[in-house]
PDB file of C-alpha atoms in Angstrom:
ATOM      1  CA  MET A 683      25.463   1.583   8.943  1.00 61.00           C
ATOM      2  CA  ALA A 684      26.899   4.782  10.778  1.00 62.00           C
ATOM      3  CA  THR A 685      29.994   4.730   8.649  1.00 67.00           C
ATOM      4  CA  TYR A 686      28.117   4.269   5.104  1.00 65.00           C
ATOM      5  CA  LEU A 687      25.814   7.540   6.651  1.00 67.00           C
ATOM      6  CA  GLU A 688      29.270   8.866   7.756  1.00 71.00           C
ATOM      7  CA  ILE A 689      26.978   9.563  10.606  1.00 74.00           C
ATOM      8  CA  PRO A 690      27.852   8.972  14.261  1.00 76.00           C
ATOM      9  CA  VAL A 691      26.243   5.766  15.994  1.00 78.00           C
ATOM     10  CA  GLY A 692      24.913   7.544  18.757  1.00 80.00           C
ATOM     11  CA  GLU A 693      23.597  10.048  16.532  1.00 76.00           C
ATOM     12  CA  ILE A 694      21.068   7.899  14.410  1.00 77.00           C
ATOM     13  CA  VAL A 695      17.453   7.607  14.790  1.00 76.00           C
ATOM     14  CA  LEU A 696      15.403   4.963  13.590  1.00 78.00           C
ATOM     15  CA  GLY A 697      11.856   5.065  13.095  1.00 75.00           C
ATOM     16  CA  ARG A 698       9.346   4.506  10.358  1.00 76.00           C
ATOM     17  CA  LYS A 699       7.488   6.611   7.662  1.00 76.00           C
ATOM     18  CA  PRO A 700       3.560   7.313   8.199  1.00 75.00           C
ATOM     19  CA  CYS A 701       2.223   3.820   5.952  1.00 73.00           C
ATOM     20  CA  PRO A 702       1.077   5.087   2.843  1.00 68.00           C
ATOM     21  CA  GLY A 703      -2.079   2.893   2.865  1.00 69.00           C
ATOM     22  CA  CYS A 704      -3.578   4.433   6.109  1.00 73.00           C
ATOM     23  CA  GLY A 705      -1.507   6.959   7.452  1.00 75.00           C
ATOM     24  CA  SER A 706       0.035   5.042  10.299  1.00 77.00           C
ATOM     25  CA  ALA A 707       3.205   5.381  11.683  1.00 75.00           C
ATOM     26  CA  ASP A 708       3.111   2.412  13.953  1.00 77.00           C
ATOM     27  CA  HIS A 709       3.716  -0.113  10.512  1.00 73.00           C
ATOM     28  CA  GLY A 710       4.502   2.077   7.977  1.00 72.00           C
ATOM     29  CA  PRO A 711       8.097   1.847   5.779  1.00 74.00           C
ATOM     30  CA  PRO A 712      11.381   2.504   8.068  1.00 75.00           C
ATOM     31  CA  ALA A 713      13.669   6.265   8.331  1.00 74.00           C
ATOM     32  CA  LEU A 714      16.278   7.327   9.492  1.00 75.00           C
ATOM     33  CA  LEU A 715      15.065  10.063  10.971  1.00 73.00           C
ATOM     34  CA  GLY A 716      17.641  11.986  12.515  1.00 67.00           C
ATOM     35  CA  PRO A 717      20.481  13.449  12.461  1.00 65.00           C
ATOM     36  CA  GLY A 718      20.038  15.848   9.812  1.00 66.00           C
ATOM     37  CA  THR A 719      17.650  15.260   6.601  1.00 61.00           C
ATOM     38  CA  PRO A 720      15.295  11.825   7.475  1.00 58.00           C
ATOM     39  CA  ARG A 721      16.434   9.080   4.847  1.00 73.00           C
ATOM     40  CA  ASP A 722      14.207   6.791   3.604  1.00 79.00           C
ATOM     41  CA  LEU A 723      15.613   2.577   4.477  1.00 81.00           C
ATOM     42  CA  SER A 724      14.635  -0.210   3.056  1.00 83.00           C
ATOM     43  CA  ILE A 725      16.412  -3.672   4.615  1.00 82.00           C
ATOM     44  CA  SER A 726      16.331  -7.232   2.709  1.00 87.00           C
ATOM     45  CA  HIS A 727      17.939 -10.093   3.968  1.00 84.00           C
ATOM     46  CA  SER A 728      17.771 -14.034   2.721  1.00 89.00           C
ATOM     47  CA  ALA A 729      20.265 -17.222   3.514  1.00 87.00           C
ATOM     48  CA  GLY A 730      23.102 -15.314   4.947  1.00 88.00           C
ATOM     49  CA  LEU A 731      23.077 -12.288   2.457  1.00 89.00           C
ATOM     50  CA  ALA A 732      21.647  -8.712   4.047  1.00 87.00           C
ATOM     51  CA  MET A 733      21.032  -5.601   2.303  1.00 88.00           C
ATOM     52  CA  LEU A 734      20.840  -1.662   3.172  1.00 84.00           C
ATOM     53  CA  ALA A 735      19.491   0.815   0.496  1.00 85.00           C
ATOM     54  CA  ALA A 736      19.256   4.305   2.247  1.00 81.00           C
ATOM     55  CA  ALA A 737      18.349   7.854  -0.063  1.00 82.00           C
ATOM     56  CA  PRO A 738      16.381  10.763   0.349  1.00 82.00           C
ATOM     57  CA  PHE A 739      13.826   9.908  -1.098  1.00 84.00           C
ATOM     58  CA  PRO A 740      12.013   6.555  -1.066  1.00 85.00           C
ATOM     59  CA  VAL A 741      13.830   3.498  -1.736  1.00 88.00           C
ATOM     60  CA  GLY A 742      13.302  -0.512  -2.154  1.00 91.00           C
ATOM     61  CA  ILE A 743      15.815  -3.704  -1.562  1.00 93.00           C
ATOM     62  CA  ASP A 744      15.128  -7.166  -1.955  1.00 94.00           C
ATOM     63  CA  THR A 745      17.161 -10.167  -2.049  1.00 95.00           C
ATOM     64  CA  GLU A 746      16.586 -13.809  -2.339  1.00 95.00           C
ATOM     65  CA  ALA A 747      18.798 -17.092  -1.829  1.00 96.00           C
ATOM     66  CA  ILE A 748      18.213 -19.007  -5.291  1.00 95.00           C
ATOM     67  CA  ARG A 749      16.836 -22.453  -4.167  1.00 94.00           C
ATOM     68  CA  ASP A 750      14.291 -25.040  -4.905  1.00 91.00           C
ATOM     69  CA  ILE A 751      11.202 -23.088  -6.105  1.00 92.00           C
ATOM     70  CA  PRO A 752       7.784 -24.731  -7.041  1.00 94.00           C
ATOM     71  CA  VAL A 753       7.716 -21.802  -9.883  1.00 95.00           C
ATOM     72  CA  ALA A 754       5.350 -23.683 -12.113  1.00 93.00           C
ATOM     73  CA  ASN A 755       2.735 -24.071  -9.148  1.00 94.00           C
ATOM     74  CA  ILE A 756       2.952 -20.335  -7.673  1.00 93.00           C
ATOM     75  CA  SER A 757       3.709 -18.586 -10.771  1.00 93.00           C
ATOM     76  CA  GLY A 758      -0.082 -17.810 -11.343  1.00 93.00           C
ATOM     77  CA  ASN A 759      -0.688 -16.225  -8.010  1.00 93.00           C
ATOM     78  CA  VAL A 760       2.681 -14.200  -8.658  1.00 93.00           C
ATOM     79  CA  LEU A 761       3.228 -13.394 -11.847  1.00 94.00           C
ATOM     80  CA  THR A 762       1.918 -11.099 -14.617  1.00 92.00           C
ATOM     81  CA  PRO A 763       0.661 -13.096 -17.708  1.00 94.00           C
ATOM     82  CA  ARG A 764       3.921 -11.753 -19.994  1.00 93.00           C
ATOM     83  CA  GLU A 765       5.941 -12.341 -16.590  1.00 93.00           C
ATOM     84  CA  ARG A 766       4.576 -16.266 -16.147  1.00 95.00           C
ATOM     85  CA  LEU A 767       5.003 -16.948 -20.327  1.00 95.00           C
ATOM     86  CA  SER A 768       9.041 -15.487 -19.976  1.00 94.00           C
ATOM     87  CA  VAL A 769       9.638 -17.441 -17.132  1.00 95.00           C
ATOM     88  CA  LEU A 770       7.949 -20.662 -17.958  1.00 96.00           C
ATOM     89  CA  ALA A 771       9.806 -20.646 -21.406  1.00 96.00           C
ATOM     90  CA  GLU A 772      12.942 -21.030 -19.294  1.00 95.00           C
ATOM     91  CA  PRO A 773      14.437 -24.280 -19.295  1.00 94.00           C
ATOM     92  CA  GLU A 774      12.962 -26.202 -15.559  1.00 92.00           C
ATOM     93  CA  GLY A 775      15.393 -25.974 -12.704  1.00 94.00           C
ATOM     94  CA  LEU A 776      18.086 -23.312 -11.982  1.00 94.00           C
ATOM     95  CA  ALA A 777      17.018 -20.675 -15.014  1.00 94.00           C
ATOM     96  CA  ARG A 778      13.300 -20.836 -14.372  1.00 95.00           C
ATOM     97  CA  THR A 779      14.148 -20.355 -10.796  1.00 96.00           C
ATOM     98  CA  LYS A 780      16.449 -17.349 -11.497  1.00 95.00           C
ATOM     99  CA  ALA A 781      13.963 -16.116 -13.901  1.00 95.00           C
ATOM    100  CA  PHE A 782      10.947 -16.587 -11.165  1.00 96.00           C
ATOM    101  CA  LEU A 783      13.249 -14.749  -8.474  1.00 96.00           C
ATOM    102  CA  ARG A 784      14.238 -12.035 -10.944  1.00 94.00           C
ATOM    103  CA  CYS A 785      10.677 -10.977 -11.418  1.00 93.00           C
ATOM    104  CA  TRP A 786       9.919 -11.948  -7.306  1.00 94.00           C
ATOM    105  CA  THR A 787      12.700  -9.503  -6.648  1.00 94.00           C
ATOM    106  CA  ARG A 788      11.692  -6.285  -8.389  1.00 93.00           C
ATOM    107  CA  LYS A 789       8.132  -6.637  -7.672  1.00 91.00           C
ATOM    108  CA  GLU A 790       8.908  -6.532  -3.807  1.00 92.00           C
ATOM    109  CA  ALA A 791      11.641  -4.030  -4.148  1.00 92.00           C
ATOM    110  CA  VAL A 792       8.920  -1.553  -5.688  1.00 89.00           C
ATOM    111  CA  LEU A 793       6.534  -2.567  -3.189  1.00 87.00           C
ATOM    112  CA  LYS A 794       9.161  -1.546  -0.216  1.00 87.00           C
ATOM    113  CA  ALA A 795      10.025   1.737  -2.248  1.00 86.00           C
ATOM    114  CA  VAL A 796       6.163   2.559  -2.287  1.00 82.00           C
ATOM    115  CA  GLY A 797       5.844   1.606   1.168  1.00 78.00           C
ATOM    116  CA  ILE A 798       3.188  -0.772   1.164  1.00 69.00           C
ATOM    117  CA  GLY A 799       5.102  -4.184   1.205  1.00 69.00           C
ATOM    118  CA  ILE A 800       3.430  -7.076  -0.442  1.00 72.00           C
ATOM    119  CA  VAL A 801      -0.227  -6.566  -0.030  1.00 66.00           C
ATOM    120  CA  THR A 802      -1.373  -6.200  -3.551  1.00 73.00           C
ATOM    121  CA  ASP A 803      -2.435  -8.261  -6.482  1.00 77.00           C
ATOM    122  CA  LEU A 804       1.465  -9.378  -7.317  1.00 84.00           C
ATOM    123  CA  THR A 805       0.227 -10.179 -11.098  1.00 85.00           C
ATOM    124  CA  LEU A 806      -1.187  -6.578 -11.464  1.00 83.00           C
ATOM    125  CA  LEU A 807       2.900  -5.434 -11.417  1.00 83.00           C
ATOM    126  CA  GLU A 808       4.633  -5.517 -14.356  1.00 87.00           C
ATOM    127  CA  THR A 809       8.429  -5.698 -13.489  1.00 87.00           C
ATOM    128  CA  ARG A 810       9.965  -6.533 -17.181  1.00 85.00           C
ATOM    129  CA  ALA A 811      11.868  -8.815 -16.109  1.00 83.00           C
ATOM    130  CA  TRP A 812      12.914 -10.381 -19.099  1.00 83.00           C
ATOM    131  CA  SER A 813      14.494  -7.478 -20.748  1.00 80.00           C
ATOM    132  CA  GLU A 814      18.265  -5.988 -20.122  1.00 78.00           C
ATOM    133  CA  GLY A 815      18.351  -3.193 -17.971  1.00 77.00           C
ATOM    134  CA  PRO A 816      16.340  -1.187 -15.778  1.00 80.00           C
ATOM    135  CA  ALA A 817      12.913  -1.060 -16.091  1.00 80.00           C
ATOM    136  CA  GLU A 818       9.908   1.695 -15.654  1.00 81.00           C
ATOM    137  CA  VAL A 819       7.341   0.417 -13.578  1.00 79.00           C
ATOM    138  CA  THR A 820       3.822   1.704 -12.638  1.00 75.00           C
ATOM    139  CA  VAL A 821       2.287   0.970  -9.599  1.00 73.00           C
ATOM    140  CA  ASP A 822      -1.329   1.910  -8.136  1.00 68.00           C
ATOM    141  CA  ALA A 823      -2.524  -0.712  -5.386  1.00 60.00           C
ATOM    142  CA  LEU A 824      -3.538   1.454  -2.687  1.00 54.00           C
ATOM    143  CA  VAL A 825      -1.707   4.825  -3.599  1.00 60.00           C
ATOM    144  CA  ALA A 826      -1.446   6.992  -6.014  1.00 56.00           C
ATOM    145  CA  PRO A 827      -0.299   5.745  -8.874  1.00 53.00           C
ATOM    146  CA  SER A 828       3.575   5.701  -9.176  1.00 78.00           C
ATOM    147  CA  THR A 829       6.380   5.385 -11.315  1.00 85.00           C
ATOM    148  CA  TRP A 830       9.740   3.311 -10.342  1.00 86.00           C
ATOM    149  CA  ARG A 831      12.575   2.177 -11.751  1.00 89.00           C
ATOM    150  CA  VAL A 832      14.150  -0.781 -11.003  1.00 90.00           C
ATOM    151  CA  ALA A 833      17.096  -2.899 -11.875  1.00 90.00           C
ATOM    152  CA  ASP A 834      18.990  -5.962 -10.459  1.00 91.00           C
ATOM    153  CA  VAL A 835      21.762  -5.181  -8.223  1.00 91.00           C
ATOM    154  CA  PRO A 836      25.045  -7.326  -8.289  1.00 90.00           C
ATOM    155  CA  VAL A 837      25.211  -9.926  -5.339  1.00 91.00           C
ATOM    156  CA  PRO A 838      27.480 -13.004  -5.183  1.00 91.00           C
ATOM    157  CA  GLU A 839      26.442 -15.932  -6.873  1.00 92.00           C
ATOM    158  CA  GLY A 840      23.598 -17.692  -5.226  1.00 94.00           C
ATOM    159  CA  TRP A 841      20.792 -14.961  -4.848  1.00 95.00           C
ATOM    160  CA  ALA A 842      19.464 -12.296  -6.740  1.00 95.00           C
ATOM    161  CA  ALA A 843      18.794  -8.990  -5.817  1.00 95.00           C
ATOM    162  CA  ALA A 844      16.975  -5.668  -7.346  1.00 94.00           C
ATOM    163  CA  LEU A 845      16.612  -1.909  -6.197  1.00 93.00           C
ATOM    164  CA  ALA A 846      13.933   0.548  -6.865  1.00 91.00           C
ATOM    165  CA  LEU A 847      13.875   4.112  -7.403  1.00 90.00           C
ATOM    166  CA  PRO A 848      11.455   6.597  -7.920  1.00 88.00           C
ATOM    167  CA  ALA A 849      11.898   6.788 -12.023  1.00 86.00           C
ATOM    168  CA  ALA A 850      12.318  10.589 -11.943  1.00 84.00           C
ATOM    169  CA  ALA A 851      15.310  10.182  -9.232  1.00 82.00           C
ATOM    170  CA  SER A 852      18.433  11.752 -10.846  1.00 70.00           C
ATOM    171  CA  ARG A 853      21.231  10.794  -8.574  1.00 65.00           C
ATOM    172  CA  ASN A 854      23.369   7.333  -9.952  1.00 65.00           C
ATOM    173  CA  VAL A 855      23.132   4.214  -6.845  1.00 67.00           C
ATOM    174  CA  THR A 856      25.847   3.240  -5.059  1.00 65.00           C
ATOM    175  CA  VAL A 857      26.496  -0.876  -4.546  1.00 65.00           C
ATOM    176  CA  ARG A 858      28.808  -1.094  -1.587  1.00 63.00           C
ATOM    177  CA  HIS A 859      30.101  -4.927  -0.976  1.00 60.00           C
ATOM    178  CA  LEU A 860      30.713  -4.473   3.312  1.00 58.00           C
TER     179      LEU A 860
END
């Protein structure tokens, strides 16, 4: 992390931003507090793949290993009606699982960027994962409504990943494999 951020290891100060829901610093989103300008951090790991996103604005990243998931059984509790139609239209097996995890990683990345994690009704968060390319997603759970740009992140075969940034963020994102 020090090399990527161009900060000497001994100067890195990790901490938390206040929770957007209650204001507590005990369980808010992770942040790089020093040196210099604070940066938001998002961390995700799954079955041998770890990802870190750092930005001067809120950011969220999520990765999931592609594995056997009972998609038909859980999709009603996780997906919006349009997402569910799209996912269940895929053939059972790997294609359906990948479609489900594309929705899931997008949802989790957005909620991490918002700073609340999975503490809301996921069926209210529409990720437009059925369309190609990035999508704008609006969140109004526990915090003031906000709009995010969410996109898939290239990862090795066997994983799915997504990154969320504020829709107004004007910077390009660089993905580096370390």
